[in-house]
PDB file of C-alpha atoms and ligand atoms in Angstrom:
ATOM      1  CA  MET A  46      25.839 -30.674 -11.294  1.00 91.00           C
ATOM      2  CA  TYR A  47      22.968 -28.576 -10.348  1.00 98.00           C
ATOM      3  CA  GLN A  48      20.663 -29.450  -7.357  1.00 98.00           C
ATOM      4  CA  ILE A  49      16.970 -28.599  -7.239  1.00 98.00           C
ATOM      5  CA  ILE A  50      15.964 -26.250  -4.487  1.00 99.00           C
ATOM      6  CA  ASP A  51      12.441 -28.092  -3.563  1.00 99.00           C
ATOM      7  CA  GLY A  52       9.839 -25.520  -2.595  1.00 98.00           C
ATOM      8  CA  LYS A  53       7.325 -28.324  -2.217  1.00 98.00           C
ATOM      9  CA  LYS A  54       9.246 -30.076   0.342  1.00 98.00           C
ATOM     10  CA  THR A  55      10.170 -26.913   1.987  1.00 98.00           C
ATOM     11  CA  ALA A  56       6.782 -25.712   1.492  1.00 98.00           C
ATOM     12  CA  ALA A  57       5.347 -28.930   3.770  1.00 98.00           C
ATOM     13  CA  GLU A  58       8.038 -28.693   6.463  1.00 98.00           C
ATOM     14  CA  ILE A  59       6.996 -25.202   6.940  1.00 98.00           C
ATOM     15  CA  ARG A  60       3.248 -26.299   7.085  1.00 98.00           C
ATOM     16  CA  GLY A  61       4.277 -29.129   9.959  1.00 98.00           C
ATOM     17  CA  GLU A  62       5.975 -26.232  11.773  1.00 98.00           C
ATOM     18  CA  ILE A  63       2.701 -24.178  11.878  1.00 98.00           C
ATOM     19  CA  ALA A  64       0.573 -26.978  12.603  1.00 98.00           C
ATOM     20  CA  ALA A  65       2.918 -28.038  15.883  1.00 98.00           C
ATOM     21  CA  GLU A  66       2.602 -24.187  16.821  1.00 98.00           C
ATOM     22  CA  VAL A  67      -1.229 -24.112  16.218  1.00 98.00           C
ATOM     23  CA  ALA A  68      -1.500 -27.508  18.705  1.00 98.00           C
ATOM     24  CA  LYS A  69       0.739 -25.698  21.228  1.00 97.00           C
ATOM     25  CA  MET A  70      -1.775 -22.607  21.125  1.00 97.00           C
ATOM     26  CA  LYS A  71      -4.813 -25.300  21.366  1.00 97.00           C
ATOM     27  CA  ALA A  72      -3.084 -26.842  24.152  1.00 98.00           C
ATOM     28  CA  GLY A  73      -2.573 -23.284  26.111  1.00 97.00           C
ATOM     29  CA  GLY A  74      -6.505 -22.891  25.813  1.00 97.00           C
ATOM     30  CA  LYS A  75      -5.843 -20.055  23.136  1.00 96.00           C
ATOM     31  CA  ARG A  76      -7.893 -19.542  19.893  1.00 97.00           C
ATOM     32  CA  VAL A  77      -6.708 -20.978  16.579  1.00 98.00           C
ATOM     33  CA  PRO A  78      -5.856 -18.316  14.055  1.00 98.00           C
ATOM     34  CA  HIS A  79      -8.362 -17.541  11.485  1.00 98.00           C
ATOM     35  CA  LEU A  80      -8.429 -16.167   7.930  1.00 98.00           C
ATOM     36  CA  ALA A  81     -11.288 -14.983   5.701  1.00 98.00           C
ATOM     37  CA  ALA A  82     -10.986 -14.546   2.043  1.00 98.00           C
ATOM     38  CA  ILE A  83     -13.908 -12.975  -0.166  1.00 98.00           C
ATOM     39  CA  LEU A  84     -14.370 -14.466  -3.400  1.00 98.00           C
ATOM     40  CA  VAL A  85     -16.233 -12.342  -5.747  1.00 98.00           C
ATOM     41  CA  GLY A  86     -17.701 -13.811  -9.057  1.00 98.00           C
ATOM     42  CA  ASN A  87     -16.485 -17.284  -9.806  1.00 93.00           C
ATOM     43  CA  ASP A  88     -13.367 -16.983 -12.127  1.00 94.00           C
ATOM     44  CA  GLY A  89     -11.864 -20.191 -12.574  1.00 92.00           C
ATOM     45  CA  GLY A  90      -8.553 -19.501 -11.672  1.00 90.00           C
ATOM     46  CA  SER A  91      -9.724 -17.812  -8.582  1.00 96.00           C
ATOM     47  CA  GLU A  92     -11.857 -20.499  -7.553  1.00 96.00           C
ATOM     48  CA  THR A  93      -8.798 -22.970  -7.436  1.00 94.00           C
ATOM     49  CA  TYR A  94      -6.265 -20.583  -5.604  1.00 95.00           C
ATOM     50  CA  VAL A  95      -8.905 -19.727  -3.156  1.00 98.00           C
ATOM     51  CA  ALA A  96     -10.098 -23.371  -2.543  1.00 97.00           C
ATOM     52  CA  HIS A  97      -5.970 -24.031  -2.258  1.00 97.00           C
ATOM     53  CA  LYS A  98      -6.305 -21.518   0.653  1.00 98.00           C
ATOM     54  CA  VAL A  99      -8.700 -22.780   2.631  1.00 98.00           C
ATOM     55  CA  ARG A 100      -7.539 -26.456   2.355  1.00 98.00           C
ATOM     56  CA  ASP A 101      -3.898 -24.756   3.389  1.00 98.00           C
ATOM     57  CA  CYS A 102      -5.589 -23.516   6.416  1.00 98.00           C
ATOM     58  CA  GLU A 103      -7.229 -26.899   7.328  1.00 98.00           C
ATOM     59  CA  GLU A 104      -4.245 -28.984   7.180  1.00 98.00           C
ATOM     60  CA  VAL A 105      -2.566 -26.723   9.895  1.00 98.00           C
ATOM     61  CA  GLY A 106      -5.062 -26.418  12.287  1.00 98.00           C
ATOM     62  CA  PHE A 107      -6.434 -22.818  11.214  1.00 98.00           C
ATOM     63  CA  ARG A 108     -10.100 -21.756  10.813  1.00 98.00           C
ATOM     64  CA  SER A 109     -10.951 -20.343   7.489  1.00 98.00           C
ATOM     65  CA  THR A 110     -14.181 -18.713   6.202  1.00 98.00           C
ATOM     66  CA  LEU A 111     -14.976 -18.306   2.569  1.00 98.00           C
ATOM     67  CA  LEU A 112     -17.298 -15.293   1.729  1.00 98.00           C
ATOM     68  CA  ARG A 113     -18.622 -15.324  -1.661  1.00 98.00           C
ATOM     69  CA  MET A 114     -20.246 -12.532  -3.486  1.00 98.00           C
ATOM     70  CA  PRO A 115     -21.781 -12.275  -6.858  1.00 98.00           C
ATOM     71  CA  ALA A 116     -19.694 -10.568 -10.067  1.00 98.00           C
ATOM     72  CA  THR A 117     -22.744  -8.090  -9.829  1.00 98.00           C
ATOM     73  CA  VAL A 118     -21.513  -7.159  -6.111  1.00 98.00           C
ATOM     74  CA  THR A 119     -21.200  -3.136  -6.186  1.00 98.00           C
ATOM     75  CA  GLU A 120     -17.944  -1.468  -4.913  1.00 98.00           C
ATOM     76  CA  GLU A 121     -19.646   0.248  -2.171  1.00 98.00           C
ATOM     77  CA  GLU A 122     -21.190  -3.439  -1.291  1.00 98.00           C
ATOM     78  CA  LEU A 123     -18.016  -5.092  -1.478  1.00 99.00           C
ATOM     79  CA  LEU A 124     -16.364  -2.041   0.831  1.00 99.00           C
ATOM     80  CA  ALA A 125     -19.053  -2.641   3.229  1.00 99.00           C
ATOM     81  CA  LYS A 126     -18.227  -6.257   3.634  1.00 98.00           C
ATOM     82  CA  VAL A 127     -14.412  -5.806   4.188  1.00 99.00           C
ATOM     83  CA  SER A 128     -15.246  -2.969   6.599  1.00 98.00           C
ATOM     84  CA  GLU A 129     -17.806  -5.360   8.874  1.00 98.00           C
ATOM     85  CA  LEU A 130     -14.652  -8.096   8.448  1.00 98.00           C
ATOM     86  CA  ASN A 131     -11.969  -5.490   9.810  1.00 98.00           C
ATOM     87  CA  ASP A 132     -14.126  -4.997  12.617  1.00 98.00           C
ATOM     88  CA  ASP A 133     -14.678  -8.606  13.500  1.00 98.00           C
ATOM     89  CA  PRO A 134     -12.606  -9.580  16.343  1.00 98.00           C
ATOM     90  CA  ASP A 135     -12.862 -13.021  15.696  1.00 98.00           C
ATOM     91  CA  LEU A 136     -10.835 -12.638  11.956  1.00 98.00           C
ATOM     92  CA  ASP A 137      -7.101 -12.235  12.482  1.00 98.00           C
ATOM     93  CA  GLY A 138      -6.054 -12.059   8.662  1.00 98.00           C
ATOM     94  CA  LEU A 139      -8.647 -11.236   6.011  1.00 98.00           C
ATOM     95  CA  ILE A 140      -7.674 -11.280   2.016  1.00 98.00           C
ATOM     96  CA  VAL A 141      -9.867 -10.355  -1.454  1.00 98.00           C
ATOM     97  CA  GLN A 142      -9.289 -12.891  -4.115  1.00 98.00           C
ATOM     98  CA  LEU A 143      -7.845 -10.774  -6.939  1.00 97.00           C
ATOM     99  CA  PRO A 144      -8.597 -10.029 -10.098  1.00 96.00           C
ATOM    100  CA  LEU A 145     -12.311  -8.277  -9.355  1.00 98.00           C
ATOM    101  CA  PRO A 146     -14.708  -7.454 -11.648  1.00 98.00           C
ATOM    102  CA  GLU A 147     -13.792  -4.436 -14.133  1.00 98.00           C
ATOM    103  CA  HIS A 148     -16.497  -1.799 -12.114  1.00 98.00           C
ATOM    104  CA  ILE A 149     -15.078  -2.255  -8.933  1.00 98.00           C
ATOM    105  CA  ARG A 150     -11.455  -0.636  -8.470  1.00 98.00           C
ATOM    106  CA  GLU A 151      -8.768  -2.910  -6.522  1.00 98.00           C
ATOM    107  CA  SER A 152      -7.092   0.112  -5.294  1.00 98.00           C
ATOM    108  CA  ARG A 153      -9.798   1.313  -3.030  1.00 98.00           C
ATOM    109  CA  VAL A 154     -10.664  -2.356  -1.776  1.00 98.00           C
ATOM    110  CA  ILE A 155      -7.135  -3.157  -0.964  1.00 98.00           C
ATOM    111  CA  GLU A 156      -6.798   0.339   1.052  1.00 98.00           C
ATOM    112  CA  THR A 157      -9.956  -0.407   2.801  1.00 99.00           C
ATOM    113  CA  ILE A 158      -8.448  -3.628   4.369  1.00 99.00           C
ATOM    114  CA  SER A 159      -6.935  -3.120   7.789  1.00 98.00           C
ATOM    115  CA  PRO A 160      -3.223  -3.558   7.454  1.00 98.00           C
ATOM    116  CA  GLU A 161      -2.951  -5.255  10.715  1.00 98.00           C
ATOM    117  CA  LYS A 162      -5.465  -7.731   8.853  1.00 98.00           C
ATOM    118  CA  ASP A 163      -4.049  -7.656   5.473  1.00 98.00           C
ATOM    119  CA  VAL A 164      -2.137 -10.931   5.653  1.00 98.00           C
ATOM    120  CA  ASP A 165      -1.371 -10.420   1.360  1.00 98.00           C
ATOM    121  CA  GLY A 166       0.576  -7.628   2.222  1.00 98.00           C
ATOM    122  CA  PHE A 167      -0.838  -5.484  -0.469  1.00 98.00           C
ATOM    123  CA  HIS A 168      -2.016  -2.505   1.495  1.00 98.00           C
ATOM    124  CA  PRO A 169       0.186   0.729   0.929  1.00 98.00           C
ATOM    125  CA  VAL A 170       0.764   0.888   4.523  1.00 98.00           C
ATOM    126  CA  ASN A 171       2.496  -2.767   4.704  1.00 98.00           C
ATOM    127  CA  VAL A 172       4.342  -1.866   1.410  1.00 98.00           C
ATOM    128  CA  GLY A 173       5.781   1.268   2.378  1.00 98.00           C
ATOM    129  CA  ARG A 174       6.820  -0.365   6.152  1.00 98.00           C
ATOM    130  CA  MET A 175       8.644  -3.020   4.287  1.00 98.00           C
ATOM    131  CA  ALA A 176      10.138  -0.617   1.863  1.00 98.00           C
ATOM    132  CA  ALA A 177      11.370   1.049   5.020  1.00 97.00           C
ATOM    133  CA  GLY A 178      12.450  -2.077   6.888  1.00 97.00           C
ATOM    134  CA  LEU A 179      10.177  -2.007   9.408  1.00 97.00           C
ATOM    135  CA  PRO A 180       7.796  -4.837  10.827  1.00 97.00           C
ATOM    136  CA  SER A 181       4.922  -5.546   8.051  1.00 98.00           C
ATOM    137  CA  PHE A 182       3.305  -8.165   6.210  1.00 98.00           C
ATOM    138  CA  VAL A 183       5.460  -8.986   3.243  1.00 98.00           C
ATOM    139  CA  SER A 184       3.134 -10.173   0.210  1.00 97.00           C
ATOM    140  CA  ALA A 185       3.331 -14.127  -0.249  1.00 98.00           C
ATOM    141  CA  THR A 186       5.486 -14.767  -3.177  1.00 98.00           C
ATOM    142  CA  PRO A 187       8.279 -12.451  -2.136  1.00 98.00           C
ATOM    143  CA  ALA A 188       8.323 -13.552   1.170  1.00 98.00           C
ATOM    144  CA  GLY A 189       8.229 -17.372   0.332  1.00 98.00           C
ATOM    145  CA  ILE A 190      11.073 -16.593  -2.277  1.00 99.00           C
ATOM    146  CA  MET A 191      12.979 -14.623   0.793  1.00 98.00           C
ATOM    147  CA  GLU A 192      12.085 -18.048   3.105  1.00 98.00           C
ATOM    148  CA  LEU A 193      13.587 -20.537   0.275  1.00 98.00           C
ATOM    149  CA  LEU A 194      16.684 -18.605  -0.147  1.00 98.00           C
ATOM    150  CA  LYS A 195      17.282 -18.604   3.542  1.00 98.00           C
ATOM    151  CA  ARG A 196      16.475 -22.076   4.255  1.00 98.00           C
ATOM    152  CA  TYR A 197      18.928 -23.320   1.343  1.00 98.00           C
ATOM    153  CA  ASN A 198      21.469 -20.690   2.653  1.00 98.00           C
ATOM    154  CA  ILE A 199      22.059 -19.145  -0.628  1.00 98.00           C
ATOM    155  CA  PRO A 200      24.769 -16.653  -0.104  1.00 98.00           C
ATOM    156  CA  LEU A 201      22.947 -13.341  -0.618  1.00 98.00           C
ATOM    157  CA  LYS A 202      25.505 -10.980   1.166  1.00 98.00           C
ATOM    158  CA  GLY A 203      27.186  -8.729  -1.343  1.00 98.00           C
ATOM    159  CA  ALA A 204      25.823 -11.340  -3.789  1.00 98.00           C
ATOM    160  CA  GLU A 205      25.265 -10.073  -7.350  1.00 98.00           C
ATOM    161  CA  CYS A 206      21.364 -10.104  -8.058  1.00 98.00           C
ATOM    162  CA  VAL A 207      19.295  -9.708 -11.004  1.00 99.00           C
ATOM    163  CA  VAL A 208      15.371  -9.234 -10.605  1.00 99.00           C
ATOM    164  CA  VAL A 209      13.836  -9.765 -14.114  1.00 98.00           C
ATOM    165  CA  GLY A 210      10.652  -7.935 -13.989  1.00 98.00           C
ATOM    166  CA  ARG A 211       9.327  -5.071 -11.884  1.00 98.00           C
ATOM    167  CA  SER A 212       5.924  -5.646 -10.935  1.00 96.00           C
ATOM    168  CA  ASN A 213       4.120  -4.534  -7.619  1.00 94.00           C
ATOM    169  CA  ILE A 214       3.429  -8.100  -6.372  1.00 94.00           C
ATOM    170  CA  VAL A 215       6.889  -9.915  -7.159  1.00 98.00           C
ATOM    171  CA  GLY A 216       9.813  -8.010  -8.769  1.00 98.00           C
ATOM    172  CA  ARG A 217       9.692  -4.636  -6.775  1.00 98.00           C
ATOM    173  CA  PRO A 218       9.537  -5.866  -3.468  1.00 98.00           C
ATOM    174  CA  VAL A 219      11.804  -8.948  -4.161  1.00 98.00           C
ATOM    175  CA  SER A 220      14.477  -6.269  -5.126  1.00 98.00           C
ATOM    176  CA  ILE A 221      13.656  -3.852  -2.288  1.00 98.00           C
ATOM    177  CA  LEU A 222      14.077  -6.878   0.427  1.00 98.00           C
ATOM    178  CA  LEU A 223      17.262  -8.349  -1.195  1.00 98.00           C
ATOM    179  CA  SER A 224      18.976  -5.249  -0.631  1.00 98.00           C
ATOM    180  CA  GLN A 225      18.082  -4.460   2.821  1.00 98.00           C
ATOM    181  CA  LYS A 226      20.642  -4.187   5.469  1.00 97.00           C
ATOM    182  CA  GLY A 227      21.354  -7.568   6.868  1.00 97.00           C
ATOM    183  CA  VAL A 228      20.578  -9.413   3.837  1.00 98.00           C
ATOM    184  CA  ASP A 229      22.846  -7.480   1.375  1.00 98.00           C
ATOM    185  CA  ALA A 230      22.782  -8.072  -2.024  1.00 98.00           C
ATOM    186  CA  THR A 231      23.509  -5.897  -4.696  1.00 98.00           C
ATOM    187  CA  VAL A 232      20.250  -5.815  -6.753  1.00 98.00           C
ATOM    188  CA  THR A 233      19.618  -4.997 -10.350  1.00 98.00           C
ATOM    189  CA  VAL A 234      16.432  -4.526 -11.755  1.00 98.00           C
ATOM    190  CA  VAL A 235      15.794  -5.763 -15.574  1.00 98.00           C
ATOM    191  CA  HIS A 236      12.248  -5.258 -17.240  1.00 97.00           C
ATOM    192  CA  SER A 237      10.984  -4.596 -20.647  1.00 95.00           C
ATOM    193  CA  ARG A 238      12.517  -1.428 -21.369  1.00 96.00           C
ATOM    194  CA  THR A 239      16.172  -2.582 -20.492  1.00 98.00           C
ATOM    195  CA  ARG A 240      18.682  -2.511 -22.949  1.00 97.00           C
ATOM    196  CA  ASN A 241      21.466  -5.208 -23.078  1.00 96.00           C
ATOM    197  CA  ILE A 242      18.756  -7.316 -21.143  1.00 98.00           C
ATOM    198  CA  ALA A 243      20.633 -10.724 -21.757  1.00 98.00           C
ATOM    199  CA  GLU A 244      24.305  -9.014 -21.092  1.00 98.00           C
ATOM    200  CA  THR A 245      22.910  -7.837 -17.525  1.00 98.00           C
ATOM    201  CA  ILE A 246      21.395 -11.124 -16.198  1.00 98.00           C
ATOM    202  CA  ARG A 247      24.406 -13.223 -17.382  1.00 98.00           C
ATOM    203  CA  LYS A 248      26.603 -10.807 -14.707  1.00 98.00           C
ATOM    204  CA  ALA A 249      24.046 -12.491 -12.032  1.00 99.00           C
ATOM    205  CA  ASP A 250      25.018 -14.930  -9.496  1.00 99.00           C
ATOM    206  CA  ILE A 251      21.061 -15.156  -8.570  1.00 99.00           C
ATOM    207  CA  ILE A 252      18.519 -14.430 -10.886  1.00 99.00           C
ATOM    208  CA  ILE A 253      14.794 -14.202 -10.135  1.00 99.00           C
ATOM    209  CA  ALA A 254      12.631 -14.391 -13.052  1.00 98.00           C
ATOM    210  CA  ALA A 255       9.397 -12.668 -12.833  1.00 98.00           C
ATOM    211  CA  ILE A 256       8.115 -11.555 -16.092  1.00 97.00           C
ATOM    212  CA  GLY A 257       5.540 -14.255 -16.625  1.00 97.00           C
ATOM    213  CA  GLN A 258       6.926 -15.058 -20.252  1.00 98.00           C
ATOM    214  CA  PRO A 259       7.402 -18.667 -20.330  1.00 98.00           C
ATOM    215  CA  GLY A 260      11.081 -19.780 -21.248  1.00 98.00           C
ATOM    216  CA  PHE A 261      12.250 -16.417 -21.517  1.00 98.00           C
ATOM    217  CA  ILE A 262      15.675 -17.072 -19.828  1.00 98.00           C
ATOM    218  CA  THR A 263      17.921 -19.139 -21.730  1.00 98.00           C
ATOM    219  CA  ALA A 264      20.977 -20.817 -21.202  1.00 98.00           C
ATOM    220  CA  ASP A 265      23.192 -18.037 -22.897  1.00 98.00           C
ATOM    221  CA  MET A 266      21.843 -15.344 -20.288  1.00 98.00           C
ATOM    222  CA  VAL A 267      22.970 -17.293 -17.190  1.00 98.00           C
ATOM    223  CA  LYS A 268      26.579 -17.286 -15.776  1.00 98.00           C
ATOM    224  CA  GLU A 269      27.802 -20.967 -15.059  1.00 98.00           C
ATOM    225  CA  GLY A 270      27.287 -21.625 -11.201  1.00 98.00           C
ATOM    226  CA  ALA A 271      24.229 -18.680 -10.803  1.00 99.00           C
ATOM    227  CA  VAL A 272      21.457 -19.482  -8.547  1.00 99.00           C
ATOM    228  CA  VAL A 273      17.864 -19.594 -10.426  1.00 99.00           C
ATOM    229  CA  VAL A 274      14.725 -18.983  -9.024  1.00 99.00           C
ATOM    230  CA  ASP A 275      11.804 -19.462 -11.280  1.00 98.00           C
ATOM    231  CA  VAL A 276       8.522 -17.260 -10.410  1.00 98.00           C
ATOM    232  CA  GLY A 277       6.703 -17.615 -13.584  1.00 98.00           C
ATOM    233  CA  THR A 278       3.544 -19.837 -13.837  1.00 95.00           C
ATOM    234  CA  THR A 279       2.207 -19.700 -17.394  1.00 96.00           C
ATOM    235  CA  ARG A 280      -0.301 -22.160 -18.187  1.00 94.00           C
ATOM    236  CA  VAL A 281       1.134 -23.723 -21.572  1.00 96.00           C
ATOM    237  CA  GLU A 282      -1.086 -26.070 -23.595  1.00 96.00           C
ATOM    238  CA  ALA A 283      -0.118 -29.405 -23.239  1.00 97.00           C
ATOM    239  CA  PRO A 284      -2.575 -32.386 -25.361  1.00 97.00           C
ATOM    240  CA  ASP A 285      -0.486 -34.931 -23.664  1.00 96.00           C
ATOM    241  CA  THR A 286      -1.677 -34.137 -20.347  1.00 96.00           C
ATOM    242  CA  LYS A 287      -5.440 -34.641 -18.773  1.00 96.00           C
ATOM    243  CA  ALA A 288      -5.787 -31.112 -17.984  1.00 93.00           C
ATOM    244  CA  GLY A 289      -4.763 -29.846 -21.675  1.00 97.00           C
ATOM    245  CA  TRP A 290      -2.424 -27.684 -20.143  1.00 96.00           C
ATOM    246  CA  ARG A 291       0.702 -27.415 -17.679  1.00 96.00           C
ATOM    247  CA  LEU A 292       2.682 -24.626 -16.143  1.00 96.00           C
ATOM    248  CA  LYS A 293       5.607 -23.385 -17.874  1.00 97.00           C
ATOM    249  CA  GLY A 294       8.057 -21.106 -15.815  1.00 98.00           C
ATOM    250  CA  ASP A 295       9.997 -18.385 -17.124  1.00 98.00           C
ATOM    251  CA  VAL A 296      13.143 -20.154 -17.254  1.00 98.00           C
ATOM    252  CA  ASP A 297      13.730 -22.630 -20.101  1.00 98.00           C
ATOM    253  CA  PHE A 298      14.603 -25.475 -17.684  1.00 98.00           C
ATOM    254  CA  ASP A 299      16.093 -27.983 -19.522  1.00 98.00           C
ATOM    255  CA  SER A 300      18.838 -25.815 -21.336  1.00 98.00           C
ATOM    256  CA  VAL A 301      19.369 -23.652 -18.042  1.00 98.00           C
ATOM    257  CA  ALA A 302      19.614 -25.902 -15.314  1.00 98.00           C
ATOM    258  CA  PRO A 303      22.854 -27.820 -16.098  1.00 98.00           C
ATOM    259  CA  ARG A 304      24.782 -24.083 -16.108  1.00 98.00           C
ATOM    260  CA  CYS A 305      23.393 -23.484 -12.454  1.00 98.00           C
ATOM    261  CA  SER A 306      24.248 -24.505  -8.998  1.00 98.00           C
ATOM    262  CA  TRP A 307      20.943 -24.329  -7.847  1.00 99.00           C
ATOM    263  CA  ILE A 308      17.710 -23.968  -9.411  1.00 99.00           C
ATOM    264  CA  THR A 309      13.800 -24.166  -8.374  1.00 99.00           C
ATOM    265  CA  PRO A 310      11.551 -25.788 -10.647  1.00 98.00           C
ATOM    266  CA  VAL A 311       8.116 -25.203 -11.966  1.00 98.00           C
ATOM    267  CA  PRO A 312       5.907 -26.669 -10.508  1.00 97.00           C
ATOM    268  CA  GLY A 313       7.219 -27.608  -7.017  1.00 98.00           C
ATOM    269  CA  GLY A 314       9.574 -24.246  -6.421  1.00 98.00           C
ATOM    270  CA  VAL A 315       8.116 -20.836  -5.715  1.00 98.00           C
ATOM    271  CA  GLY A 316       4.440 -21.964  -5.959  1.00 97.00           C
ATOM    272  CA  PRO A 317       4.201 -23.756  -2.911  1.00 98.00           C
ATOM    273  CA  MET A 318       6.365 -21.406  -1.173  1.00 98.00           C
ATOM    274  CA  THR A 319       3.607 -18.573  -1.858  1.00 98.00           C
ATOM    275  CA  ARG A 320       1.075 -20.672  -0.345  1.00 98.00           C
ATOM    276  CA  VAL A 321       2.886 -21.407   2.956  1.00 98.00           C
ATOM    277  CA  SER A 322       3.454 -17.681   3.370  1.00 98.00           C
ATOM    278  CA  LEU A 323       0.202 -16.638   3.723  1.00 98.00           C
ATOM    279  CA  LEU A 324      -0.527 -19.081   6.573  1.00 98.00           C
ATOM    280  CA  LEU A 325       2.936 -17.444   8.242  1.00 98.00           C
ATOM    281  CA  ASN A 326       1.447 -13.949   7.413  1.00 98.00           C
ATOM    282  CA  THR A 327      -1.818 -15.085   9.350  1.00 98.00           C
ATOM    283  CA  LEU A 328      -0.228 -17.106  11.991  1.00 98.00           C
ATOM    284  CA  LYS A 329       1.823 -13.346  12.570  1.00 98.00           C
ATOM    285  CA  ALA A 330      -1.454 -11.589  12.752  1.00 98.00           C
ATOM    286  CA  ALA A 331      -2.833 -13.969  14.971  1.00 98.00           C
ATOM    287  CA  GLY A 332       0.053 -13.493  17.408  1.00 94.00           C
ATOM    288  CA  ARG A 333      -0.408  -9.408  17.599  1.00 84.00           C
TER     289      ARG A 333
HETATM  290  N1  GUN K 549      -4.623 -13.046  -7.070  1.00 67.29           N
HETATM  291  C1  GUN K 549      -3.357 -13.986  -7.584  1.00 67.29           C
HETATM  292  N2  GUN K 549      -2.719 -13.897  -6.351  1.00 67.29           N
HETATM  293  C2  GUN K 549      -3.019 -13.225  -5.408  1.00 67.29           C
HETATM  294  C3  GUN K 549      -2.873 -13.273  -3.910  1.00 67.29           C
HETATM  295  O1  GUN K 549      -2.037 -13.571  -3.744  1.00 67.29           O
HETATM  296  N3  GUN K 549      -4.069 -12.657  -3.223  1.00 67.29           N
HETATM  297  C4  GUN K 549      -4.938 -12.319  -3.466  1.00 67.29           C
HETATM  298  N4  GUN K 549      -5.820 -11.763  -2.699  1.00 67.29           N
HETATM  299  N5  GUN K 549      -5.254 -12.525  -5.166  1.00 67.29           N
HETATM  300  C5  GUN K 549      -4.433 -13.144  -5.939  1.00 67.29           C
END
């Protein structure tokens, strides 16, 4: 029988730990961590994500500042705002919600954020430091996955891990973290150009599914007793729900779960851990 890796519960525990830490800071007369988020335009998904981030900050006792800029803002204006916030000693962490309007180059924006305040871990300095095994801000989803595996004592040393997907924000960094000295998993990254993808995934003790194709991982690709981490969060139509949609992971949960030792659900698996990782990074930034 499989067991559920409960990201929702774990994230709530971690928020409790962070709140206790903040209470200690306050009692000691220290300032509390302060996160600033820049939201450009009013993309529906981004509005929701940023609202969650602000609410998470409130829950643990952080300060947060939401700065809105119109979709028509120029790249120069946005970069000037980022530079201003970089220099604001009152702020510990700074994020610019992505995606940005077409006329703004995301890479320029990310590279303008001070690496010391880059709690998203997107700046090439942080990506490079992470890859080199140096102290860094690790982006939220890979950090959340690693924390979840750690808290559930999933054995990683020498384990055969297959990471499905090679994106800059999930697949690539999580593959680096899993193979790091001290973690010591054996990692294979598979992607859209991989031959015999099913055969490779079937060898895995641990599968990290991060391709953004709902239901891609089916039972025939999963070894008996495998650990499955589902990073997918695609909105699929669901006329029976109030919203008209629901989240579907990259794993066909109903067929795959019976083959697993452990599996993360969607929702309630990796997603809540991603949110809490941003708080952990902000706490770390404030401690520096
Ligand atoms: N858009 C989707 N995910 C993220 C994230 O983790 N950080 C930022 N800044 N934008 C996003």
